[in-house]
Coordinates of C-alpha atoms (C1' of nucleotides) in Angstrom, one line a residue:
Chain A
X1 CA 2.6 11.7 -18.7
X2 CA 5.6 9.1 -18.4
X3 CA 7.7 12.0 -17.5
X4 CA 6.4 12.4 -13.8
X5 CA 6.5 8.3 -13.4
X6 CA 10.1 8.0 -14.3
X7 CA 10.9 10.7 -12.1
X8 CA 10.3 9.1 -8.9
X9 CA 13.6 8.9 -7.0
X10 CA 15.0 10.2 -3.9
X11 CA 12.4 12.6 -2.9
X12 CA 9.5 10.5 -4.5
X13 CA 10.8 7.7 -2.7
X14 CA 10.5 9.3 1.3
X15 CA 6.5 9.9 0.6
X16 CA 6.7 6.6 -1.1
X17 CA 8.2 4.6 2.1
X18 CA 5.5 6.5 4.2
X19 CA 3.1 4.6 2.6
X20 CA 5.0 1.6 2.3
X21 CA 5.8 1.8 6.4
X22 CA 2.6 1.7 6.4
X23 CA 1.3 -1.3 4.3
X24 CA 4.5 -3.7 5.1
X25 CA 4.6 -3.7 8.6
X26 CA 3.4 -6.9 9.9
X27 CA -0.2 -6.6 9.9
X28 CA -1.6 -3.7 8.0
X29 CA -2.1 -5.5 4.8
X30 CA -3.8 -8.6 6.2
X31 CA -6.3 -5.8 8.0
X32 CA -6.6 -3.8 4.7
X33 CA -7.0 -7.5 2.4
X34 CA -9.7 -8.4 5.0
X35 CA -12.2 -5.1 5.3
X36 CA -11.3 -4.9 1.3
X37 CA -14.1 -7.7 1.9
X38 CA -16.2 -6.6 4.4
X39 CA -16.5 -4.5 7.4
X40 CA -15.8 -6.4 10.4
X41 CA -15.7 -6.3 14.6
X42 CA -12.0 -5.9 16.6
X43 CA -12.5 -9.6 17.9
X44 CA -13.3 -10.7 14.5
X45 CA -10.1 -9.2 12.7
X46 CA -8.5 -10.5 15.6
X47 CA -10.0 -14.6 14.8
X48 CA -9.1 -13.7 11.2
X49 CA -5.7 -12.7 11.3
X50 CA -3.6 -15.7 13.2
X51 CA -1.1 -14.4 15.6
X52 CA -1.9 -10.9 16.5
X53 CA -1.7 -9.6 19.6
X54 CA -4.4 -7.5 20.8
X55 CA -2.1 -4.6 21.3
X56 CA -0.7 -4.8 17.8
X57 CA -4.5 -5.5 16.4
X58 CA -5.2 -1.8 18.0
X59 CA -1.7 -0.3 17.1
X60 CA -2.4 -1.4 13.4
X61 CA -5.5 -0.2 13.6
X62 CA -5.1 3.7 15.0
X63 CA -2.3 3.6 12.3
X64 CA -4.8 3.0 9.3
X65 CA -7.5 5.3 11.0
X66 CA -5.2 8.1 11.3
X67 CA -4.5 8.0 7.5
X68 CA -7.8 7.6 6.5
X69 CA -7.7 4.2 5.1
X70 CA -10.1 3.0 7.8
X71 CA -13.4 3.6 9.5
X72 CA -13.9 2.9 12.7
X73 CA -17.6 3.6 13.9
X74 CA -19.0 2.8 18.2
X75 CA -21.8 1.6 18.2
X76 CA -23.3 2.8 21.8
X77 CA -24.6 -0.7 23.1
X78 CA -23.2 -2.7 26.0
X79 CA -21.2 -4.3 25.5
X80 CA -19.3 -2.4 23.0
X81 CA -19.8 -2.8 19.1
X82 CA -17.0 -0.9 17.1
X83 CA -16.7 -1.8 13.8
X84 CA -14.1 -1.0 11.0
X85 CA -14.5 -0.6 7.4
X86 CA -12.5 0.5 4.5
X87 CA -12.3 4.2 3.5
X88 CA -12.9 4.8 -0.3
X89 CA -9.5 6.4 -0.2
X90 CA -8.6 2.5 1.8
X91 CA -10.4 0.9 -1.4
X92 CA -7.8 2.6 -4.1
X93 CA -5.2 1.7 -2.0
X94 CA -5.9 -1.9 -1.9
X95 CA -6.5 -1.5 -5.8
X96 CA -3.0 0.0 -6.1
X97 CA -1.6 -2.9 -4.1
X98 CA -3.0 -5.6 -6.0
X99 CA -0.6 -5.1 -8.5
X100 CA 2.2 -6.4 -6.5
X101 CA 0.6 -9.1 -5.2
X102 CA 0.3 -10.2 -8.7
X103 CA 3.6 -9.5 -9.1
X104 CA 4.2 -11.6 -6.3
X105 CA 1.9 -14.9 -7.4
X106 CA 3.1 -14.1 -10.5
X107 CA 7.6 -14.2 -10.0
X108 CA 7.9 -16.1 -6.5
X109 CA 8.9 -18.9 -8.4
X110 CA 11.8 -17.1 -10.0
X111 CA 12.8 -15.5 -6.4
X112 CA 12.4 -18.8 -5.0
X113 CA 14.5 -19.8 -7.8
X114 CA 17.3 -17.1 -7.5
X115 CA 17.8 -17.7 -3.9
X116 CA 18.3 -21.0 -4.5
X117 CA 21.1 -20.2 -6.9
X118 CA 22.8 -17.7 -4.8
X119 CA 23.0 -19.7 -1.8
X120 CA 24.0 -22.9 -3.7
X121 CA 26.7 -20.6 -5.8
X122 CA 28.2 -18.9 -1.9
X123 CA 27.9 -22.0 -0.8
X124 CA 30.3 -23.5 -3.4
X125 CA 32.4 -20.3 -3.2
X126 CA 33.1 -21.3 0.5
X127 CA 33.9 -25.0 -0.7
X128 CA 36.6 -24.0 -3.2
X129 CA 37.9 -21.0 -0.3
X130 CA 38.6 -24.1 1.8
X131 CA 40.6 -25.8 -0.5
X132 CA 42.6 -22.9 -1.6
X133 CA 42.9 -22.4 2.2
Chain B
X1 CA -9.6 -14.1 -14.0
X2 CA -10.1 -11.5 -11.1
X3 CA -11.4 -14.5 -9.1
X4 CA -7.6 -15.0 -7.9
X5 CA -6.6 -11.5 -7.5
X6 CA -9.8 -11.1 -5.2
X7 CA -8.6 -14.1 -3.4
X8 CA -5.6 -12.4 -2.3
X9 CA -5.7 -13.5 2.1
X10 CA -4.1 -15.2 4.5
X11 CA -2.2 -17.1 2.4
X12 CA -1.1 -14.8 -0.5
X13 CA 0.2 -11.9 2.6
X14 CA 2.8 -14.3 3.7
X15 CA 4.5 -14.2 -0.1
X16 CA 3.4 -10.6 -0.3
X17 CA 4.9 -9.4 2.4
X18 CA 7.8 -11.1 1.9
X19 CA 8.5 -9.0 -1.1
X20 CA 6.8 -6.2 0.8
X21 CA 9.7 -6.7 3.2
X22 CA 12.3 -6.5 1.1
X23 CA 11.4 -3.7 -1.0
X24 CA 9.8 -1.6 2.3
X25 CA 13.2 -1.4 4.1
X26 CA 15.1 2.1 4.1
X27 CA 17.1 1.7 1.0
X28 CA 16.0 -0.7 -1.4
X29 CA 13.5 1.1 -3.0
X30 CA 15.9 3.6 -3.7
X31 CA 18.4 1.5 -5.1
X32 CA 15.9 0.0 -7.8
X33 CA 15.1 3.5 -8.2
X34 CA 18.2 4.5 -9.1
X35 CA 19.4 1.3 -11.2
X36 CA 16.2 1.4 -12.8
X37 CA 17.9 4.4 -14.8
X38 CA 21.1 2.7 -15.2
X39 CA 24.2 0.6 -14.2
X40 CA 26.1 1.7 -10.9
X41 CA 28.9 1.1 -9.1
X42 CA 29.3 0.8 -5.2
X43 CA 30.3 4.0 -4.6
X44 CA 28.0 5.8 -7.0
X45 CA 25.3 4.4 -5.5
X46 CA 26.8 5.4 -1.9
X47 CA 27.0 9.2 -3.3
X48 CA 23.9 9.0 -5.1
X49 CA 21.6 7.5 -1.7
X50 CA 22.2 10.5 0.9
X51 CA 22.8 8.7 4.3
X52 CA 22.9 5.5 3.5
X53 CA 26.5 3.7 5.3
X54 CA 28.9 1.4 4.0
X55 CA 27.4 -1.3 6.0
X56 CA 24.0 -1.3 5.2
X57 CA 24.7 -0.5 1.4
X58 CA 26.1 -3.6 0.9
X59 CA 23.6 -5.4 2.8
X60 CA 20.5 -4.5 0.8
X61 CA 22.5 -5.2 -2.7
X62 CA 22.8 -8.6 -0.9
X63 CA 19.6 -9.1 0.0
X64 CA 18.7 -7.8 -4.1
X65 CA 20.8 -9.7 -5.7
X66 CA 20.3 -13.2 -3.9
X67 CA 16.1 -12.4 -4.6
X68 CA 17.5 -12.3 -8.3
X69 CA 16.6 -8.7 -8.9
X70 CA 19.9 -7.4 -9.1
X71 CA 23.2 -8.5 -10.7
X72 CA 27.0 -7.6 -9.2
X73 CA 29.6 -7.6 -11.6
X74 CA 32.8 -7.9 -10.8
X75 CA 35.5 -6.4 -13.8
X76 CA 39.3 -8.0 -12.3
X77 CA 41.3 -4.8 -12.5
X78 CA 42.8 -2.7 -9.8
X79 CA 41.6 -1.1 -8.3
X80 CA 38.2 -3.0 -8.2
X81 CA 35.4 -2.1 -9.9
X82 CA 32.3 -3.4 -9.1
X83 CA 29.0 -2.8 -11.5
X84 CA 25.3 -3.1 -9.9
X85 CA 22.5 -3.6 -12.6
X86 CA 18.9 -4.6 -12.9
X87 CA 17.9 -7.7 -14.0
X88 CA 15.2 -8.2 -16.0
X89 CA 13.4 -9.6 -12.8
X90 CA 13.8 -6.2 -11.1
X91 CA 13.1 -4.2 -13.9
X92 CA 9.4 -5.7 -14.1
X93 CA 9.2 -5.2 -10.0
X94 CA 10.2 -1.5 -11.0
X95 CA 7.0 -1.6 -12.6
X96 CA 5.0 -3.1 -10.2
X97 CA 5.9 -0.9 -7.5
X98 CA 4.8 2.1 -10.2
X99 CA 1.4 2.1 -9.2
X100 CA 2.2 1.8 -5.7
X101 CA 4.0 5.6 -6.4
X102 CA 1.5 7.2 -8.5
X103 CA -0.9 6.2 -5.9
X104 CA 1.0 7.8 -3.3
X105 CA 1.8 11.3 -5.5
X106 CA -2.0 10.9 -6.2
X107 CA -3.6 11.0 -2.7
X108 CA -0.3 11.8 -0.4
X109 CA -2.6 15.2 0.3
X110 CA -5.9 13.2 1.3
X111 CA -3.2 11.5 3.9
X112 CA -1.9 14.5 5.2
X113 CA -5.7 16.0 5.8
X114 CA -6.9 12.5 7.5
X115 CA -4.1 12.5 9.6
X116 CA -4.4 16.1 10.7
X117 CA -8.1 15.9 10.9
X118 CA -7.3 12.4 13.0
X119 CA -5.2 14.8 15.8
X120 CA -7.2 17.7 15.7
X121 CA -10.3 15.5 16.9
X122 CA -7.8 13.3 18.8
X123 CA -6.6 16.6 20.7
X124 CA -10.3 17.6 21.1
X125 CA -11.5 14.7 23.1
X126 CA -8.7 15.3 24.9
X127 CA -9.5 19.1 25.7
X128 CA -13.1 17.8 26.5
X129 CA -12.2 14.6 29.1
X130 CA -10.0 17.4 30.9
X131 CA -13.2 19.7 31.2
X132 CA -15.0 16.7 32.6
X133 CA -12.4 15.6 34.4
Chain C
dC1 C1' -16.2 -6.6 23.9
dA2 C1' -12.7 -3.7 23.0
dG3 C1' -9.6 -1.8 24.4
dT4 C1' -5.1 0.5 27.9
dA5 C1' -0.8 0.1 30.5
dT6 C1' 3.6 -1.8 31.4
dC7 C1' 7.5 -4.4 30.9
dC8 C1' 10.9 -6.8 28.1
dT9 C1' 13.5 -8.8 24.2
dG10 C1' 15.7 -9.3 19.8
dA11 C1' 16.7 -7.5 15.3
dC12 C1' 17.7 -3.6 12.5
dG13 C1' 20.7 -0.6 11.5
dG14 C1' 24.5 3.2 12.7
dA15 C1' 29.5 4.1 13.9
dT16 C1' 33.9 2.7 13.7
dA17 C1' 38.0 0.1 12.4
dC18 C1' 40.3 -3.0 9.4
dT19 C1' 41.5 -5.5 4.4
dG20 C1' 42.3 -7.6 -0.5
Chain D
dC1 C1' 37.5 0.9 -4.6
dA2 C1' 34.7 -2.1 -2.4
dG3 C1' 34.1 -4.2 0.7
dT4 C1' 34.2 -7.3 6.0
dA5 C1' 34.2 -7.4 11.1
dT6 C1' 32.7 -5.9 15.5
dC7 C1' 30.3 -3.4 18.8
dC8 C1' 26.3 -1.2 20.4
dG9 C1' 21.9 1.7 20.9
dT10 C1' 17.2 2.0 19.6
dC11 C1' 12.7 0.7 19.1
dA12 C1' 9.1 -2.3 17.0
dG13 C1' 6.5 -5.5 18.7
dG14 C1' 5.3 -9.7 21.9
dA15 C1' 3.6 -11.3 26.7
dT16 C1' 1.0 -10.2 30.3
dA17 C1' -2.2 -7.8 33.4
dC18 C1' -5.8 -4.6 34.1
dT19 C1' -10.4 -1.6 32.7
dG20 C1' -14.9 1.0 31.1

DNA sequence: CAGTATCCTGACGGATACTG
DNA sequence: CAGTATCCGTCAGGATACTG
């Protein structure tokens, strides 16, 4: 059962980057975290989520739709009502991706931590490079 | 204790997705991948990654090793050899990202049917404006 | 309200040449 | 061997204007 799991690699990893295009662009994530919630209206993912543009609000959108992750249902009333929801197939991938997120709560400190380091240790490198000079 | 996972927003994404970023980009999942297994040298790792150039190589061990998830070891002989490992930090992002591939070998076919169903109906609307015109 | 359409910029990353 | 330096094309994504 391990087997399979410590197999991934190079040809694991280009379906694996398909999904992670997906879920790291800029926006994705913040849409997927939000209808995780609740289904919600364009304008109101686009009040929700500071700083997106409305073209990047649909692009996002299309993106998930097209891979199933999200449901987008018109409602025929003037003026326009289309909300989205979450797929069930959306749901487990928001369930998969919680993992790194606590991951993420869970070592930023040490990343914080490490870049710290490094920067301080080049930083020092470029000190002593001048006095060598 | 799942209160603060479920919490995951706004906030969280912006730490999220800078990990998201890092590990997203075209070759650092594969070099994790691949040093997940065991150490490396520059060139192996350049063999090893199909595609990948010089340039950008040494950019994204950069990038890993300044985040604290991989080490460089330089061994003083000529000519110079240079050893790329995973730190422990890395090792337990490794894990992380598991789910984030079984997930993806699990439902990679439900993707490939949404988006195929998503241009077929796509395509159809398309056929059907025309015969309106 | 919920989108298209169009234009434009900057950063990501490839190619190439050079170096300790 | 393991890089750095430089130039350059591409394209994701922002700003803006328009529409059913």
């Amino acid at each position: 059962m391990d087997d399979e799991i410590l197999q991934w690699d190079t040809r694991a990893d280009c379906e694996v980057r398909q999904i992670l295009d997906r879920i790291a662009d800029k926006w994705s994530l913040l849409v997927i975290a939000l209808l995780e919630r609740r289904t919600m209206r364009f304008t109101e993912l686009r009040r929700e989520i500071d700083g997106v543009s409305q073209r990047m609000l649909t692009v996002t959108l299309r993106q998930l739709e097209r891979d199933g992750l999200v449901d987008r249902t018109v409602h025929p009333v003037v003026p326009p009502r289309v909300e989205y929801t979450l797929t069930p197939l959306g749901a487990t991938l928001h369930e998969a991706i919680k993992s790194l997120v606590v991951w993420t709560e869970t070592h930023q400190n040490d990343i914080a931590a490490a870049r710290y380091a490094y920067d301080d240790k080049v930083e020092a490198e470029r000190e002593a490079a001048r006095g060598q000079g």
